[in-house]
Coordinates of C-alpha atoms and ligand atoms in Angstrom, one line a residue:
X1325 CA 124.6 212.9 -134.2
X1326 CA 121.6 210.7 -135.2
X1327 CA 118.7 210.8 -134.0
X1328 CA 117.6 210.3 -130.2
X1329 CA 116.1 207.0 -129.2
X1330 CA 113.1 207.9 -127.7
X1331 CA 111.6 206.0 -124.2
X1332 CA 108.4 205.8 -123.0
X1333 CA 108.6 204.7 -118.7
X1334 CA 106.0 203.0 -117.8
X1335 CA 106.9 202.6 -113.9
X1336 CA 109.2 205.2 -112.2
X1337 CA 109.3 203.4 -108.8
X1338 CA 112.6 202.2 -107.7
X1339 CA 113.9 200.6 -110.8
X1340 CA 112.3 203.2 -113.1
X1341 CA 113.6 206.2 -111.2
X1342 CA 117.3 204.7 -110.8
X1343 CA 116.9 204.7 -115.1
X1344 CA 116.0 208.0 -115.5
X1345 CA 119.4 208.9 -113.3
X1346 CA 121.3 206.5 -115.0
X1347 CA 120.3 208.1 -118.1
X1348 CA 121.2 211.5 -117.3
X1349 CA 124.1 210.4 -115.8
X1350 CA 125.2 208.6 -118.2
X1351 CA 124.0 210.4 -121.3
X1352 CA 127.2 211.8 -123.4
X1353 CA 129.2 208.9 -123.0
X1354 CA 126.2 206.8 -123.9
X1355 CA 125.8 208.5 -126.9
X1356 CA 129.1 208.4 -128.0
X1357 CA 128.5 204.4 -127.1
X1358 CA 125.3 203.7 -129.0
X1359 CA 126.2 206.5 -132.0
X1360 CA 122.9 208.2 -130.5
X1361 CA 121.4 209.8 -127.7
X1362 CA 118.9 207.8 -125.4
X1363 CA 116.6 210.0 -124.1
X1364 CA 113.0 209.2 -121.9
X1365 CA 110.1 211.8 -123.4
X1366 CA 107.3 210.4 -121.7
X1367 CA 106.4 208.3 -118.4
X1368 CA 103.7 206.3 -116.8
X1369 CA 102.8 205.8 -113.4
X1370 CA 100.0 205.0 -111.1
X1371 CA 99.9 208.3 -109.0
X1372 CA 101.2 212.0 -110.4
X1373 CA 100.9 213.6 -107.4
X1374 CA 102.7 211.4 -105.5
X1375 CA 105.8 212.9 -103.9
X1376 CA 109.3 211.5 -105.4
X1377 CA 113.1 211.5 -105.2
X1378 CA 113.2 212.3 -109.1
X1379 CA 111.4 215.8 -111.0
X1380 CA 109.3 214.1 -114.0
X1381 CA 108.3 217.5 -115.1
X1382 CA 110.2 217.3 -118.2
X1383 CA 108.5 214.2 -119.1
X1384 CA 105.1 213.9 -121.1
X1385 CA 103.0 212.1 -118.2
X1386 CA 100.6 209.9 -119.8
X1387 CA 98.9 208.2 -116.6
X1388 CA 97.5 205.0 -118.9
X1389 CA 100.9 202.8 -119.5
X1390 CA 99.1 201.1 -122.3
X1391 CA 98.0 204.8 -124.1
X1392 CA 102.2 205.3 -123.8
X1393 CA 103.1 202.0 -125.2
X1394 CA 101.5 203.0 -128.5
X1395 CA 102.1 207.2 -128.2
X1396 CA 103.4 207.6 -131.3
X1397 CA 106.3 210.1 -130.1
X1398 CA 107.5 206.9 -128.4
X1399 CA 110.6 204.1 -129.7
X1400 CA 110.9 202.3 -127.3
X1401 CA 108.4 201.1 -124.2
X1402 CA 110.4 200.4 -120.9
X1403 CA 107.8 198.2 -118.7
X1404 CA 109.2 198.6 -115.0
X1405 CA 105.4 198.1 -113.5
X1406 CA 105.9 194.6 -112.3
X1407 CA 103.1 192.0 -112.4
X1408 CA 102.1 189.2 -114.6
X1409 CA 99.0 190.6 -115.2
X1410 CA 97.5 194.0 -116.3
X1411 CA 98.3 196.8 -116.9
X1412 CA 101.9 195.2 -117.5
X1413 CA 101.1 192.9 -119.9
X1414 CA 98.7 194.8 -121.9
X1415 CA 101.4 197.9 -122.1
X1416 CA 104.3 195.4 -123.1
X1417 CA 101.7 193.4 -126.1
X1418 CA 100.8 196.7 -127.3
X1419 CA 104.1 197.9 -127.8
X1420 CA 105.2 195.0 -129.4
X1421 CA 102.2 194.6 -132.0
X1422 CA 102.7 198.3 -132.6
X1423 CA 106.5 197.3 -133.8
X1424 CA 108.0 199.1 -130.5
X1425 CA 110.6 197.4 -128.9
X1426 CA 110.3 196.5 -125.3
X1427 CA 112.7 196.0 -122.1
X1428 CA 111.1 194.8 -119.0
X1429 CA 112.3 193.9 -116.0
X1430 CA 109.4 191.4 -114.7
X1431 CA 110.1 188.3 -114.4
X1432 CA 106.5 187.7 -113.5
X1433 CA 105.5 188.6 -116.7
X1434 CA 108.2 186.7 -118.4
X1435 CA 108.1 183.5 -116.3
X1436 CA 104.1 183.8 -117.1
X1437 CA 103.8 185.0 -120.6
X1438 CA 107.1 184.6 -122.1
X1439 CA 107.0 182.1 -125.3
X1440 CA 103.7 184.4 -126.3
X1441 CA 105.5 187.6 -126.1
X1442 CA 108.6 186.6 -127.8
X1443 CA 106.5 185.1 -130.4
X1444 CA 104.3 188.7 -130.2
X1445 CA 108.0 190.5 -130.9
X1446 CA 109.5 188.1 -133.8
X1447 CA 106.4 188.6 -135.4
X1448 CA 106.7 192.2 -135.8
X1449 CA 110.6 192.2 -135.9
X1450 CA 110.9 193.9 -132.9
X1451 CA 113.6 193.3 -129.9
X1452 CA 112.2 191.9 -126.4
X1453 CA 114.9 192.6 -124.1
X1454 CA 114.5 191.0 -120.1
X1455 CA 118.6 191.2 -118.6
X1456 CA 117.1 193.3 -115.8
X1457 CA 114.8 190.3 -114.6
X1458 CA 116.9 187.8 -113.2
X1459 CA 120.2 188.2 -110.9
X1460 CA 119.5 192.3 -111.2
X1461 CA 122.8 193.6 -112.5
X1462 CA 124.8 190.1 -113.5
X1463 CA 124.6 189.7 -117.3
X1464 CA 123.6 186.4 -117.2
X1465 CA 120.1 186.5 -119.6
X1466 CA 122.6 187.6 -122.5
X1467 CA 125.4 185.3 -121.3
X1468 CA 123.0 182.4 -122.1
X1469 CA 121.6 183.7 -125.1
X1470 CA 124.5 184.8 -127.0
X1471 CA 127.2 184.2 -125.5
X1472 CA 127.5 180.5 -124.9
X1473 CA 126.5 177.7 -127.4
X1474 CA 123.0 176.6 -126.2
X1475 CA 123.4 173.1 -127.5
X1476 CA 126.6 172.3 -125.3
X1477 CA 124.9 173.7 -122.1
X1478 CA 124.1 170.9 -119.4
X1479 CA 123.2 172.8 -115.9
X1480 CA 122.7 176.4 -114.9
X1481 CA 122.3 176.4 -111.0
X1482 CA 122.8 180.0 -108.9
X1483 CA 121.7 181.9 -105.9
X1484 CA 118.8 184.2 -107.8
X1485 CA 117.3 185.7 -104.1
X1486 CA 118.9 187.8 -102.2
X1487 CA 116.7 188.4 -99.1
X1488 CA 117.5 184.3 -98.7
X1489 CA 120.9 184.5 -99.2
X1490 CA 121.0 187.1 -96.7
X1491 CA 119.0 185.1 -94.0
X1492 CA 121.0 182.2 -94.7
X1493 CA 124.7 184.2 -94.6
X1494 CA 123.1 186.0 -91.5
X1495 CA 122.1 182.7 -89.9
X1496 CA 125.4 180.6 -90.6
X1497 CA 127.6 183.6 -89.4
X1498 CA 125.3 185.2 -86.6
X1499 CA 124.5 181.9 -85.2
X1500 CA 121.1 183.3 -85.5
X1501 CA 117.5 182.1 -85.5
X1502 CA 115.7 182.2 -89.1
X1503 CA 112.7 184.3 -87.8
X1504 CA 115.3 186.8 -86.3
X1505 CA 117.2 186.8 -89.1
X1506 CA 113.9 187.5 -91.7
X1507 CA 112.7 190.2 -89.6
X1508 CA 116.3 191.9 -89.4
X1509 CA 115.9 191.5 -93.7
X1510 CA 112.6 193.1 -93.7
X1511 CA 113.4 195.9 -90.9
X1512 CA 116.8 196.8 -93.8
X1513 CA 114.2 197.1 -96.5
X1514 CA 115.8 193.0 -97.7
X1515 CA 112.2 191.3 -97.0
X1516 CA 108.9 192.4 -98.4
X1517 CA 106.3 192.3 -95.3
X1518 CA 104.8 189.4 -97.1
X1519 CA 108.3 187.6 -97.2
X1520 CA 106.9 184.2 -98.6
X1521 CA 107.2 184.5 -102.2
X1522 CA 110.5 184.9 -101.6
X1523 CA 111.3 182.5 -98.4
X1524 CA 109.1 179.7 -100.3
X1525 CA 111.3 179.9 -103.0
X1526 CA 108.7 181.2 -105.9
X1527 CA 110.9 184.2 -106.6
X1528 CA 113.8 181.9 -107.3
X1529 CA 111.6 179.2 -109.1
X1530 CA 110.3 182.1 -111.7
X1531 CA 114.4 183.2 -112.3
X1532 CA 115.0 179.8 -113.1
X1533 CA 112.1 179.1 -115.5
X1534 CA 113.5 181.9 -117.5
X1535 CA 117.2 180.5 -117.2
X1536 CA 116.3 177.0 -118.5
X1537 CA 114.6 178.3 -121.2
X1538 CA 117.3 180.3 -122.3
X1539 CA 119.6 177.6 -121.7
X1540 CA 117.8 174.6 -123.3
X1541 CA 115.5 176.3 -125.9
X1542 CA 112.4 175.3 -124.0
X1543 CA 109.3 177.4 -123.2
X1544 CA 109.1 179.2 -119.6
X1545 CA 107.3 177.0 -117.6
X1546 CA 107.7 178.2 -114.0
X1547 CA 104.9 175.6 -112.9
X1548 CA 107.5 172.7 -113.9
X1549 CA 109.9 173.6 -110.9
X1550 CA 109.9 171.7 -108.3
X1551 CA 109.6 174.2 -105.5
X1552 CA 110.9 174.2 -101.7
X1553 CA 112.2 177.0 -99.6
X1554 CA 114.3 178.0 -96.7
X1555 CA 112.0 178.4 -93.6
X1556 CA 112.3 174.9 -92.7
X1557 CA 116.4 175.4 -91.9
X1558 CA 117.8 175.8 -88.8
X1559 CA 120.6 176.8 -87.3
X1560 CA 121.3 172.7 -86.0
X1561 CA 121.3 171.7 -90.1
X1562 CA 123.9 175.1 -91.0
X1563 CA 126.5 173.8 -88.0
X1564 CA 126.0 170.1 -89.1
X1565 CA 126.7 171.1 -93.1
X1566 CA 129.5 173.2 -91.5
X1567 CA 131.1 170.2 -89.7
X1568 CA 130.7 168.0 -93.1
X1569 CA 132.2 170.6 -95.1
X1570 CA 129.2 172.6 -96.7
X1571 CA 127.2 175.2 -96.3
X1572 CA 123.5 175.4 -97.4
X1573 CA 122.5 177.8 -99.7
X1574 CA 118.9 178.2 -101.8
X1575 CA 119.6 177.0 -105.5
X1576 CA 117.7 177.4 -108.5
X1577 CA 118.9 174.2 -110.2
X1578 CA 118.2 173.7 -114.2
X1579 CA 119.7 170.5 -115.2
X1580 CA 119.7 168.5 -118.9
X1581 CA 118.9 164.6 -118.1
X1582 CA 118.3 161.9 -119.9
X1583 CA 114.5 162.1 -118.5
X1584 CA 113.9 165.5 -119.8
X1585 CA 115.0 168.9 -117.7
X1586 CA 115.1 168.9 -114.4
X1587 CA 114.3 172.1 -112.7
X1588 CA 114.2 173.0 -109.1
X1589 CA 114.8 175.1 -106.5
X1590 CA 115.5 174.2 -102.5
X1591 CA 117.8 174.6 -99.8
X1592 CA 121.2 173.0 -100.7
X1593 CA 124.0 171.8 -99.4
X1594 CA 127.4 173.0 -101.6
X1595 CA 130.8 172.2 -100.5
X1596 CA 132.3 175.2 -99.1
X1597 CA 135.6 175.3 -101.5
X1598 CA 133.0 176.3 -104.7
X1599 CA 132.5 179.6 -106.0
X1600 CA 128.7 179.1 -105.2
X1601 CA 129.4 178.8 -101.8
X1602 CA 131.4 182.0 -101.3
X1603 CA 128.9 184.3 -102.3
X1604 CA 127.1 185.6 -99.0
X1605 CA 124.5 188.2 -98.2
X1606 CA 122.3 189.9 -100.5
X1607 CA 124.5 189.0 -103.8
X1608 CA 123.5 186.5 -106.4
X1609 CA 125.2 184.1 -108.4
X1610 CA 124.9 182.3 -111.6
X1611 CA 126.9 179.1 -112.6
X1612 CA 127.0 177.4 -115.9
X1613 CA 128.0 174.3 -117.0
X1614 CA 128.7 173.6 -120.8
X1615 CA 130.2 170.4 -122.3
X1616 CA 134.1 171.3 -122.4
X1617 CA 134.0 174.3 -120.5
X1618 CA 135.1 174.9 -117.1
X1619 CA 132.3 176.1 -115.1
X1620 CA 131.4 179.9 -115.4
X1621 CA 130.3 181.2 -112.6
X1622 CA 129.1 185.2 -112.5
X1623 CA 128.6 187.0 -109.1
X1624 CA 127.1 190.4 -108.6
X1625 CA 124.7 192.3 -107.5
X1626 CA 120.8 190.9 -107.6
X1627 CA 118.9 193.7 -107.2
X1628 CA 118.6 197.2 -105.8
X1629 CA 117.6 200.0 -107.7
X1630 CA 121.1 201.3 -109.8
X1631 CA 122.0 197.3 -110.2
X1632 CA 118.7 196.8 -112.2
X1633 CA 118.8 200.1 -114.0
X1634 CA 122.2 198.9 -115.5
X1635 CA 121.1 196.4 -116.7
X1636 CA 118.1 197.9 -118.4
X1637 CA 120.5 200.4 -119.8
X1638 CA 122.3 197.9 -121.0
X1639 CA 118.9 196.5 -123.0
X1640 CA 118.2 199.9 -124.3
X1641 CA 121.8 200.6 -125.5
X1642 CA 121.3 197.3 -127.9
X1643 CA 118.1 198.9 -129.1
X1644 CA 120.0 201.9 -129.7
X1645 CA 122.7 200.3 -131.6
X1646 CA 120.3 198.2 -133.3
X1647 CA 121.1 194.9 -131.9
X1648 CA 117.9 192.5 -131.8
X1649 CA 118.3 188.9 -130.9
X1650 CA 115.3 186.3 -130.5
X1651 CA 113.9 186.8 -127.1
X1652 CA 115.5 182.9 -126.2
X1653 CA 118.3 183.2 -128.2
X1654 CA 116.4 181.2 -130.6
X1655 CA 113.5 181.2 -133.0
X1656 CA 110.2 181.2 -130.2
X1657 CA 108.3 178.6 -133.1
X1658 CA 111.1 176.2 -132.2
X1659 CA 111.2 176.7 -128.4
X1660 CA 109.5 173.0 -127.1
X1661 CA 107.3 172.2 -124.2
X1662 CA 109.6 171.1 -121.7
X1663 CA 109.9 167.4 -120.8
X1664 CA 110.0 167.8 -117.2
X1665 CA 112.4 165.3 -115.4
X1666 CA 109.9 163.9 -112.3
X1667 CA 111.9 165.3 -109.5
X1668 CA 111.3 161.2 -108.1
X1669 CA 114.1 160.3 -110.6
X1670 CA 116.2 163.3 -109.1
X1671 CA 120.1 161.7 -108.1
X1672 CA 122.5 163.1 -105.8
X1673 CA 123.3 162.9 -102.5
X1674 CA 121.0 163.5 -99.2
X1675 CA 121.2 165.4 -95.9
X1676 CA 118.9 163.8 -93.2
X1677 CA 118.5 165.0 -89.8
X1678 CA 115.8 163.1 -88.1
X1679 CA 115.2 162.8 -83.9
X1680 CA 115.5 159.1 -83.4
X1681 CA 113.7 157.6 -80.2
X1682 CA 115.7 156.6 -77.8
X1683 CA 114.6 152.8 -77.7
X1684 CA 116.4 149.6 -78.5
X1685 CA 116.4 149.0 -82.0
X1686 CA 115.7 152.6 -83.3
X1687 CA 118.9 152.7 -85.1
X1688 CA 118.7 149.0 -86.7
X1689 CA 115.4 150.2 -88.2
X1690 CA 116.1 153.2 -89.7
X1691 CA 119.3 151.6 -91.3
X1692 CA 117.2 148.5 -92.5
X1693 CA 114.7 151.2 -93.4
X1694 CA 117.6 153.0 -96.0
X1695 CA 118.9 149.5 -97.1
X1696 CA 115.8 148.2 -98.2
X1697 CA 115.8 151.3 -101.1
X1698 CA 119.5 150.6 -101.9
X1699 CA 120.5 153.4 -99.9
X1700 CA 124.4 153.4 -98.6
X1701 CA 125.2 156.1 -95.9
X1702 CA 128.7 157.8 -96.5
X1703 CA 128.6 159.1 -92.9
X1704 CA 125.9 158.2 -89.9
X1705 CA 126.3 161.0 -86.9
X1706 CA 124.0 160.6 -83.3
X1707 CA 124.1 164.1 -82.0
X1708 CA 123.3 163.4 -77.9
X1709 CA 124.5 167.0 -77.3
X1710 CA 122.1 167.9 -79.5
X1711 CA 118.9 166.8 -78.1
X1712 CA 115.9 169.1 -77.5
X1713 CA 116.9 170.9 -74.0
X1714 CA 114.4 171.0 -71.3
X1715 CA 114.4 175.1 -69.7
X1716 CA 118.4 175.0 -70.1
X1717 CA 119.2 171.3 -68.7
X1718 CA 121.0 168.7 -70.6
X1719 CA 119.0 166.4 -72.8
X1720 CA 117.9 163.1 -70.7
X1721 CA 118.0 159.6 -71.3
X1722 CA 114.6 158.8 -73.2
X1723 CA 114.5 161.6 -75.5
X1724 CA 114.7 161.4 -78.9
X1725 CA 118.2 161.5 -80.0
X1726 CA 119.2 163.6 -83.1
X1727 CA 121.2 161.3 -86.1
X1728 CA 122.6 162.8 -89.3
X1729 CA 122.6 160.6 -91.8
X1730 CA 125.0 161.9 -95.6
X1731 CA 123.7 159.4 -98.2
X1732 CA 125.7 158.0 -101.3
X1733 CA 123.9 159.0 -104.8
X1734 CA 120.9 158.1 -104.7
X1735 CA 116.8 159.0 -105.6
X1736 CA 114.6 161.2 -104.5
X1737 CA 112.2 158.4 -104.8
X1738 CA 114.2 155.9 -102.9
X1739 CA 115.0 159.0 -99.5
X1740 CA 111.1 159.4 -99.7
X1741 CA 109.9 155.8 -99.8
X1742 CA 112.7 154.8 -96.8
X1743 CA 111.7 158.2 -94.5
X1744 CA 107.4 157.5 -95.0
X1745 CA 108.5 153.9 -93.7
X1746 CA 110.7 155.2 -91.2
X1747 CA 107.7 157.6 -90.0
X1748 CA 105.3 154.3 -90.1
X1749 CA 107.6 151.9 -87.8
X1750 CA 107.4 155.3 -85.3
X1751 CA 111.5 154.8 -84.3
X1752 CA 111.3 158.8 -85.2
X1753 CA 109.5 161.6 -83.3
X1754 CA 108.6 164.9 -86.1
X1755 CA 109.0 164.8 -89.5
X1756 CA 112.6 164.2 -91.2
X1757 CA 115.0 167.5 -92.4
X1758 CA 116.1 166.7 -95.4
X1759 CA 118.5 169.3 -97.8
X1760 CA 119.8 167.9 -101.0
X1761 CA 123.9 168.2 -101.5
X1762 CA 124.9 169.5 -105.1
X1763 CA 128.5 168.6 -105.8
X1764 CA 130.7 170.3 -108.1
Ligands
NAP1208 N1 113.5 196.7 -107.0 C1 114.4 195.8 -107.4 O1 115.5 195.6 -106.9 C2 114.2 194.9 -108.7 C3 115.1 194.0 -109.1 C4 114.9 193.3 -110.3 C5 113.7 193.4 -110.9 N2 112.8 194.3 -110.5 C6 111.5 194.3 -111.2 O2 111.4 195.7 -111.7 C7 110.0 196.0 -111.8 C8 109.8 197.3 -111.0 O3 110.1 197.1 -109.7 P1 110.3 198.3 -108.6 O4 111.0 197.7 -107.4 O5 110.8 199.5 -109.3 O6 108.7 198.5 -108.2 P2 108.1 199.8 -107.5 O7 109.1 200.6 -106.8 O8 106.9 199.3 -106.8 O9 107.6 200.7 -108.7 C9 106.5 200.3 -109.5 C10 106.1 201.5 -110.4 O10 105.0 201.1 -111.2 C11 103.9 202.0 -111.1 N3 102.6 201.3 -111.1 C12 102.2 200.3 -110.3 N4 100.9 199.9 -110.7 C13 100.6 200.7 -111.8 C14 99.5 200.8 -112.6 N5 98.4 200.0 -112.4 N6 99.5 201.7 -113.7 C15 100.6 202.5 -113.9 N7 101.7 202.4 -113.1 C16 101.7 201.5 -112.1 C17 104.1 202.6 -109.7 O11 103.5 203.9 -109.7 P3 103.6 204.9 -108.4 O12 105.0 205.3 -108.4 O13 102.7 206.0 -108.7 O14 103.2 204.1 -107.2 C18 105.6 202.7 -109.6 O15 106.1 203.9 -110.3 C19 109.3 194.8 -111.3 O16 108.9 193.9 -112.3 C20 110.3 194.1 -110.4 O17 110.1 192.7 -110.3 C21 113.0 195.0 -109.4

């Protein structure tokens, strides 16, 4: 048998400790796989003495990660640290300029640093390998990078978060409250204490950088998505999109226009016949669109601890075999600054749900309001049952009246212009919901 590929860990936490199982595990067959043995001979972590699931006394500990990134006894660094910054950062560029190949996990890292660090690793001929940081165990970085033909790709769009699937599923199916729902996600270990980088969205919004540019050969740019989360829904927005044949869901959305890419994430409405909208709970799922291709879509499992691993194993068994691709699936000196789309110029249909007073004229308004932006209304809904409830009693004459209002295609620009007017001529009391609707 050949020789062993030899790992360095730097980060044996959840991710890093599910590896070293999944290598032992795993370690014959492997072998057999790859035509050599992949074995970790050194690890990195913050604390030694801390107490873990996993003996690492058959490991060389070297506590610096970036002294183990260039240890010469080392192949191969695996960066499972997390972090845009340091010590991350530094560990992964000194592997790299040391000719190391390097699989990380972090889409921190990557959605902050990644055009410089794929140039760092074509530069010294050396593999950067990232499957493990986006949609956890669903293949869908090498999908996009070599298994599709990135110039026919139009739209990758997916569920990248599962704590906000979970809330939303949870919500929809519970008939639950979102604050109820978020602190069941952080008492099963779903939510982070500080849930907001992944409520707001930025968890999905740095997945999707890292999608579009391996979809549309741009650089990561995770400050060009336009960003909304899900704290805003409630459970009167998940019955209405129920009623009109859709259920809401937090996209990441990457989409080819004639204005340049257009990359978002927020709350959307999906109908609920596509595969998107099937996928509940803590699962992710990716969607592709390619000119002449029916739509791919790839469901599994976005994080957790074995789901990860896999896929890291997965990145190491290329090394192994001695597959190296460019980073993006193509050359990082012809990766472009993205021409962002101005999410103004976005086009699709609207979800509005706004509390109309309940004075003459209100109504006549609000629909002048839409017209005047060329806005046509496929259905118009006044919810009376639905008013705010006074300590249990049915809503009363003189409150403000809930309307749902489904819009034809139109702009962003057009839905914001009409609402700020709608706000100014006071027929509404609180500010407008509005979810976009993604059709298929
Ligand atoms: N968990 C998931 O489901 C998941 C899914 C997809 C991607 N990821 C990504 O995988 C990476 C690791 O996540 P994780 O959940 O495994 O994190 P984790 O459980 O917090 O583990 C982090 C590891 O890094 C070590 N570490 C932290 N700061 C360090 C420093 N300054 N120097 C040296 N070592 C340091 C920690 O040391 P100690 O053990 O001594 O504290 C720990 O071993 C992150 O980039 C994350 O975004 C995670």
């Amino acid at each position: 048998m050949a020789e062993p590929l030899k790992v360095g860990l730097a980060g044996v936490g959840t991710v890093g400790a599910a590896v070293i199982r999944l290598l032992d595990q795993g370690h014959e067959k492997l072998a057999t796989r790859c035509g050599r043995p992949i074995e970790v001979v050194a690890v990195s972590a913050r604390s030694r003495g801390k107490k873990r699931a996993i003996d690492l006394k058959k490991f060389r500990w070297i506590a610096d990660p970036v002294a183990l990134a260039s240890d010469p006894a080392i192949d191969v660094l695996v960066e499972l640290i997390g972090g845009a910054g340091d010590p991350a950062k530094r560990a992964v560029e000194t592997a790299l300029a040391a000719g190391k190949p390097v699989v990380t996990a972090n889409k921190a890292l990557l959605a902050g640093h990644g055009h410089e660090l794929a140039m760092l690793a074509e530069r010294h001929r050396v593999a950067l390998n990232f499957e493990a940081s986006v949609a956890g165990g669903i293949p869908i970085v090498k999908t996009l990078r070599e298994g599709l033909d990135g110039d026919s790709l139009m739209r990758v769009y997916g569920i990248l978060n599962g704590t906000c699937n979970y809330i939303l599923s949870r919500m929809e199916q519970d008939r639950l409250a979102f604050d109820e729902c978020l602190r069941e996600a952080q008492r099963l270990g779903y939510a982070e204490a500080d849930p907001s980088f992944d409520v707001e969205g930025h968890d999905t919004a740095q997945k999707l950088a890292i999608l579009a540019s391996l979809a549309f050969g741009t650089k990561v740019d995770p400050d060009a998505v336009y960003t909304e989360g899900i704290s805003s829904i409630t459970l009167a927005d998940l019955d209405a999109a129920g009623e009109l044949g859709y259920r809401v869901k937090l996209l990441g959305v990457a989409v080819r226009t004639e204005a340049g890419i257009e990359q978002r994430v927020h709350p959307t409405m999906v109908p609920k016949e596509s595969a998107i909208a099937q996928v509940m709970g803590v699962t992710n799922a990716v969607t592709v669109d390619a000119e002449g291709l029916a739509p791919i879509t790839l469901v599994g499992p976005g994080a957790g601890g074995m789901a990860t691993a896999s896929a890291v194993v997965s990145d190491l068994a290329d090394i192994a075999r001695g597959v190296r691709t460019p980073p993006f699936g193509r050359p990082a000196a012809r990766m472009t600054a993205v021409r962002k789309a101005p999410m103004q110029r976005h086009e699709g249909g609207y979800y509005i749900r706004l509390l109309a007073r309940d004075r003459p004229g209100s109504a006549a308004t609000i629909a002048r309001r839409l017209a005047q932006q060329q806005i046509s209304l496929e259905s118009i809904v006044q919810r009376h049952e639905l008013r705010p409830q006074v300590a249990g009693q049915p809503g009363r004459s003189g409150e403000p009246v809930p309307v749902i209002l489904i819009t034809y295609a139109t702009t962003e620009d057009a839905v914001r212009k009409a609402l700020a007017a709608v706000r100014r001529d006071r027929v509404i009391s609180g500010r407008p919901q509005v979810i976009r609707i993604e059709k298929n």
